[in-house]
Coordinates of C-alpha atoms in Angstrom, one line a residue:
M1 CA 325.9 202.7 26.9
L2 CA 324.9 205.2 24.2
G3 CA 325.1 208.8 25.3
V4 CA 322.7 211.6 24.3
A5 CA 323.4 215.4 24.5
I6 CA 320.5 217.7 24.7
I7 CA 320.9 221.3 23.4
G8 CA 318.0 223.3 24.7
A9 CA 316.3 222.6 28.0
G10 CA 312.8 223.9 27.2
T11 CA 309.6 221.8 26.9
M12 CA 310.8 219.9 23.8
G13 CA 314.2 219.3 25.2
F14 CA 312.6 217.6 28.3
R15 CA 310.3 215.6 26.1
H16 CA 313.2 214.3 23.9
A17 CA 315.3 213.5 26.9
H18 CA 312.6 211.4 28.5
A19 CA 311.9 209.6 25.2
F20 CA 315.6 208.6 24.8
N21 CA 315.9 207.8 28.5
R22 CA 313.2 205.1 28.1
I23 CA 315.4 203.1 25.7
T24 CA 317.6 200.4 27.3
G25 CA 321.3 201.1 26.8
V26 CA 320.8 204.8 26.4
E27 CA 321.6 207.6 28.9
I28 CA 321.3 211.4 28.9
T29 CA 324.9 212.6 29.5
E30 CA 325.1 216.3 28.6
V31 CA 322.8 219.3 28.5
Y32 CA 323.4 222.9 27.4
N33 CA 321.0 225.8 27.6
R34 CA 321.6 229.5 27.5
S35 CA 319.8 229.7 30.9
R36 CA 321.9 227.5 33.2
A37 CA 318.9 227.2 35.6
K38 CA 316.8 225.4 33.0
A39 CA 319.8 223.1 32.1
E40 CA 320.3 222.2 35.8
K41 CA 316.6 221.4 36.1
L42 CA 316.8 219.0 33.2
A43 CA 320.1 217.5 34.5
S44 CA 318.6 216.9 37.9
E45 CA 316.1 214.3 36.4
F46 CA 318.9 212.2 34.9
R47 CA 321.6 210.7 37.2
T48 CA 324.3 210.6 34.4
C49 CA 323.6 214.2 33.0
R50 CA 326.2 216.9 33.2
V51 CA 325.5 220.6 32.6
A52 CA 327.8 222.3 30.0
D53 CA 328.5 226.0 30.2
S54 CA 328.7 226.4 26.4
I55 CA 328.6 224.4 23.2
D56 CA 332.5 224.4 23.2
S57 CA 332.6 222.9 26.7
L58 CA 330.5 219.9 25.8
S59 CA 332.4 216.7 26.7
L60 CA 332.4 215.2 23.2
C61 CA 333.5 211.7 24.4
R62 CA 330.4 211.3 26.5
F63 CA 327.7 211.2 23.7
E64 CA 327.0 209.9 20.2
I65 CA 323.7 211.5 19.6
V66 CA 322.9 215.3 19.7
V67 CA 319.3 216.5 20.1
V68 CA 318.8 220.2 19.2
A69 CA 315.6 221.6 20.6
V70 CA 316.1 225.3 20.9
S71 CA 313.7 228.2 20.1
V72 CA 312.8 228.1 16.4
E73 CA 314.4 231.4 15.5
N74 CA 317.8 230.1 16.8
V75 CA 317.8 226.6 15.4
H76 CA 319.9 227.3 12.3
V77 CA 322.3 229.5 14.3
I78 CA 323.0 226.8 16.9
C79 CA 323.3 224.1 14.2
E80 CA 325.8 226.2 12.2
E81 CA 327.9 226.5 15.4
L82 CA 327.7 222.8 16.1
F83 CA 328.6 221.8 12.5
E84 CA 331.7 224.0 12.5
I85 CA 333.2 221.8 15.3
P86 CA 335.1 219.0 13.4
Q87 CA 334.7 216.4 16.1
M88 CA 330.9 217.1 16.2
R89 CA 330.6 216.0 12.6
E90 CA 330.9 212.4 13.7
K91 CA 327.8 212.7 15.8
I92 CA 324.2 211.8 14.9
F93 CA 321.8 214.8 15.0
L94 CA 318.1 214.9 15.7
I95 CA 317.0 218.5 15.2
E96 CA 313.6 219.9 16.0
K97 CA 311.8 221.5 13.1
P98 CA 312.1 224.0 11.6
I99 CA 315.8 224.3 10.8
G100 CA 315.0 227.6 9.0
L101 CA 312.1 230.0 8.9
D102 CA 312.1 230.1 5.1
L103 CA 313.1 227.9 2.2
A104 CA 316.4 229.7 1.5
T105 CA 317.7 229.0 5.1
T106 CA 316.6 225.4 4.8
K107 CA 318.4 225.0 1.5
R108 CA 321.6 226.6 3.0
M109 CA 321.5 224.2 6.0
N110 CA 321.0 221.2 3.6
R111 CA 324.0 222.3 1.6
L112 CA 326.0 222.5 4.8
V113 CA 324.9 219.0 5.9
K114 CA 325.9 217.6 2.5
L115 CA 329.3 219.4 2.5
H116 CA 330.3 217.9 5.8
K117 CA 328.6 214.5 5.1
L118 CA 326.6 214.8 8.4
N119 CA 324.0 212.4 9.8
V120 CA 321.1 214.7 10.4
F121 CA 317.5 213.8 11.1
V122 CA 314.6 216.2 11.6
G123 CA 312.0 216.0 14.3
L124 CA 308.9 215.7 12.1
N125 CA 307.4 213.5 14.7
R126 CA 304.1 212.9 13.0
R127 CA 305.9 210.6 10.7
S128 CA 306.5 208.4 13.7
Y129 CA 302.9 208.3 14.9
S130 CA 301.5 204.8 14.9
S131 CA 298.5 206.1 12.8
T132 CA 300.8 207.5 10.1
R133 CA 302.9 204.3 9.9
I134 CA 299.8 202.1 9.7
L135 CA 298.3 204.3 7.1
T136 CA 301.3 204.2 4.8
R137 CA 301.4 200.4 5.2
F138 CA 297.8 200.2 4.1
L139 CA 298.4 202.5 1.1
D140 CA 301.5 200.5 0.0
R141 CA 299.4 197.4 -0.4
D142 CA 297.8 198.9 -3.5
P143 CA 300.7 200.7 -5.2
N144 CA 298.7 201.2 -8.5
A145 CA 295.9 203.1 -6.9
N146 CA 296.0 206.9 -7.1
R147 CA 295.8 208.8 -3.8
F148 CA 293.7 211.9 -3.0
V149 CA 294.7 213.6 0.3
L150 CA 292.7 216.2 2.1
V151 CA 294.8 218.1 4.7
E152 CA 292.9 220.3 7.2
D153 CA 295.2 222.6 9.1
Q154 CA 294.5 225.2 11.8
Q155 CA 296.9 227.8 13.1
D156 CA 296.8 230.6 15.7
P157 CA 299.8 232.9 15.1
D158 CA 297.9 235.9 16.4
F159 CA 297.3 234.1 19.7
E160 CA 301.0 233.0 19.8
F161 CA 302.0 236.6 19.3
S162 CA 299.7 237.8 22.1
R163 CA 301.4 235.4 24.5
G164 CA 304.9 236.6 23.7
T165 CA 306.1 234.6 20.6
C166 CA 308.4 236.9 18.7
E167 CA 307.1 238.7 15.6
Q168 CA 309.7 237.1 13.3
V169 CA 308.5 233.6 14.2
C170 CA 304.8 234.6 13.9
K171 CA 305.3 236.0 10.4
S172 CA 306.8 232.7 9.4
W173 CA 304.3 230.6 11.3
M174 CA 303.6 228.5 8.2
Y175 CA 307.2 227.3 8.2
A176 CA 307.4 227.0 12.0
N177 CA 304.2 225.0 12.5
S178 CA 302.1 224.3 9.4
I179 CA 305.1 222.4 8.2
H180 CA 303.8 219.4 10.2
M181 CA 300.5 219.3 8.3
V182 CA 302.0 220.0 4.9
D183 CA 304.5 217.2 5.5
Y184 CA 301.6 214.7 5.3
V185 CA 301.4 215.6 1.6
S186 CA 305.0 214.7 1.2
I187 CA 304.5 211.4 3.2
I188 CA 301.4 210.3 1.2
C189 CA 301.7 211.7 -2.3
R190 CA 304.3 210.1 -4.6
G191 CA 306.4 211.6 -7.3
L192 CA 307.1 215.2 -8.3
V193 CA 304.8 218.2 -8.0
T194 CA 303.5 219.2 -11.4
E195 CA 301.0 221.9 -10.4
V196 CA 300.1 224.0 -7.3
S197 CA 296.9 226.0 -7.7
R198 CA 296.3 228.5 -4.9
L199 CA 292.6 228.7 -4.5
S200 CA 292.4 231.0 -1.5
R201 CA 295.6 233.0 -1.1
Y202 CA 297.4 233.9 2.0
Q203 CA 296.9 237.7 2.5
G204 CA 300.3 238.4 4.0
N205 CA 299.2 239.5 7.4
F206 CA 299.7 236.9 10.1
R207 CA 297.2 238.6 12.4
E208 CA 294.3 238.4 10.0
K209 CA 291.5 235.8 10.1
Q210 CA 291.6 234.0 6.8
D211 CA 291.3 230.6 5.1
I212 CA 294.0 229.4 2.8
S213 CA 293.6 226.6 0.3
A214 CA 295.6 225.0 -2.5
H215 CA 295.3 222.1 -4.9
L216 CA 298.4 220.1 -5.6
K217 CA 299.0 217.6 -8.4
F218 CA 301.8 215.1 -8.8
D219 CA 303.2 213.3 -11.8
S220 CA 302.3 210.0 -10.1
G221 CA 298.6 210.9 -10.5
D222 CA 298.2 211.6 -6.8
E223 CA 296.5 214.8 -5.7
A224 CA 296.2 216.8 -2.4
L225 CA 293.9 219.6 -1.3
Y226 CA 295.3 221.7 1.6
V227 CA 293.1 223.9 3.7
C228 CA 294.2 226.0 6.6
H229 CA 292.0 227.9 9.0
W230 CA 294.3 230.8 9.9
N231 CA 293.4 232.4 13.3
R232 CA 290.1 230.6 13.0
P233 CA 288.8 227.4 14.8
G234 CA 289.3 224.2 12.9
P235 CA 290.7 220.7 13.1
W236 CA 294.0 219.1 12.4
R237 CA 292.7 216.3 10.2
I238 CA 293.9 214.0 7.4
S239 CA 291.6 212.2 5.0
V240 CA 292.9 209.9 2.2
S241 CA 290.9 208.3 -0.6
S242 CA 292.8 205.5 -2.4
G243 CA 291.5 202.4 -4.2
N244 CA 288.5 201.0 -2.5
R245 CA 289.3 202.5 0.9
F246 CA 288.8 205.9 2.6
F247 CA 291.0 206.7 5.6
D248 CA 290.5 209.2 8.3
L249 CA 293.0 210.5 10.9
D250 CA 290.9 212.6 13.3
P251 CA 292.6 213.2 15.7
L252 CA 295.9 212.6 14.0
E253 CA 296.9 210.0 16.6
S254 CA 294.0 207.7 15.5
L255 CA 293.1 205.9 12.3
R256 CA 289.9 204.5 11.0
Y257 CA 288.8 203.5 7.5
R258 CA 285.8 202.5 5.3
T259 CA 285.8 200.1 2.5
Q260 CA 283.7 200.5 -0.7
G261 CA 280.2 199.3 -0.2
S262 CA 280.2 199.7 3.6
R263 CA 279.0 202.5 5.8
S264 CA 280.8 201.2 8.9
W265 CA 284.1 202.6 10.2
N266 CA 286.9 200.1 10.9
P267 CA 289.2 201.4 13.6
A268 CA 292.9 200.5 13.2
R269 CA 294.7 199.0 16.1
I270 CA 296.9 201.8 17.4
G271 CA 297.8 200.5 20.9
N272 CA 298.8 202.8 23.8
A273 CA 302.2 204.0 22.5
D274 CA 300.8 207.3 21.3
F275 CA 298.4 208.0 24.1
G276 CA 300.7 207.8 27.2
K277 CA 302.5 210.6 29.0
D278 CA 305.1 211.0 26.2
R279 CA 304.4 213.1 23.2
P280 CA 303.1 210.9 20.4
G281 CA 305.8 209.6 18.1
L282 CA 308.8 210.7 20.1
V283 CA 309.7 207.3 21.6
H284 CA 309.5 205.6 18.2
Q285 CA 311.5 208.4 16.7
A286 CA 314.1 208.1 19.4
N287 CA 314.3 204.3 18.9
C288 CA 314.9 204.9 15.2
V289 CA 317.7 207.3 15.9
V290 CA 319.3 204.9 18.3
A291 CA 319.0 202.0 15.8
F292 CA 320.8 204.2 13.3
A293 CA 323.5 205.0 15.8
L294 CA 324.1 201.3 16.4
N295 CA 323.9 200.1 12.8
R296 CA 324.7 203.3 10.7
S297 CA 321.8 202.5 8.4
S298 CA 318.2 203.7 8.5
E299 CA 315.5 201.5 7.2
S300 CA 312.7 203.6 8.8
D301 CA 310.6 205.8 6.6
S302 CA 309.5 207.6 9.8
L303 CA 312.9 209.2 10.2
A304 CA 313.0 212.4 8.2
Q305 CA 316.2 213.7 6.7
L306 CA 316.9 217.3 5.8
E307 CA 316.1 216.5 2.2
D308 CA 312.6 215.4 3.3
L309 CA 312.2 218.6 5.3
Q310 CA 313.3 220.7 2.3
K311 CA 310.7 219.0 0.1
S312 CA 307.9 219.9 2.6
V313 CA 309.3 223.5 3.1
D314 CA 309.2 223.9 -0.7
L315 CA 305.5 222.9 -0.6
V316 CA 304.8 225.4 2.2
E317 CA 306.4 228.2 0.1
R318 CA 304.4 227.3 -3.0
I319 CA 301.2 227.2 -1.0
Y320 CA 301.7 230.4 0.9
A321 CA 303.8 232.5 -1.6

């Protein structure tokens, strides 16, 4: 059996635990949370799960995979503590985004991962959506066609602040949550960024209603237009024009496309994997991590490494600077 330790017994900790528990040959063996009551609640759902009193008291021989799903302001602190334990460096990590609330922290964590030669994956789960994976397969069929991506983002940091999210996180909400939408640019656009034109600039006050937009160009010829409705209503939507096809992800879990000369939409076959009780993408993501643990090689583009996260965080900074 392959053991999984869960660090953080909040909503995402539960979701990751259930995703891994669905995989044959995998069991949830350890859980740690600052609030023991939450840890005990999670442990009660898994027969093999033991509650640890601290990170140091985790039974290292009982797991190969570590899932870190703590509050966003504490992710890098917990990770630094885990990485300093020599025996922990042999483990495989799946860490919920963001690993840092700014580019500097993300870079520091990336350096630490490289220094200790750690196997770290980041929970950018939209890469694991069936819709995203099918879209990239469609696009890869025509590698010579340029791609134009429209990313429509919507964020409510003022609402999050009103319901108790700490000010530090709300001030960095673009790194905490917009990262998911900006990451679509990294997934779809190829090559290096040559130009970022900020069309409507972020005004610096996370409580303001505003619209932010930027045009990005890549040396591959690909382009992206990013628009965020900040404290305003709006969709989470991805549109891609490439070759003789136009693709639409709205909602993100779905995919449809039109071909040149047709006015009809063609729905892609998604299946039920992303529409069940599990959060979309998490089971596929867990399967990819387990496959890596068994084979020590990753052939899945849907698994994001820290280098991939840093690339998208860099885009966030250039859009919102």
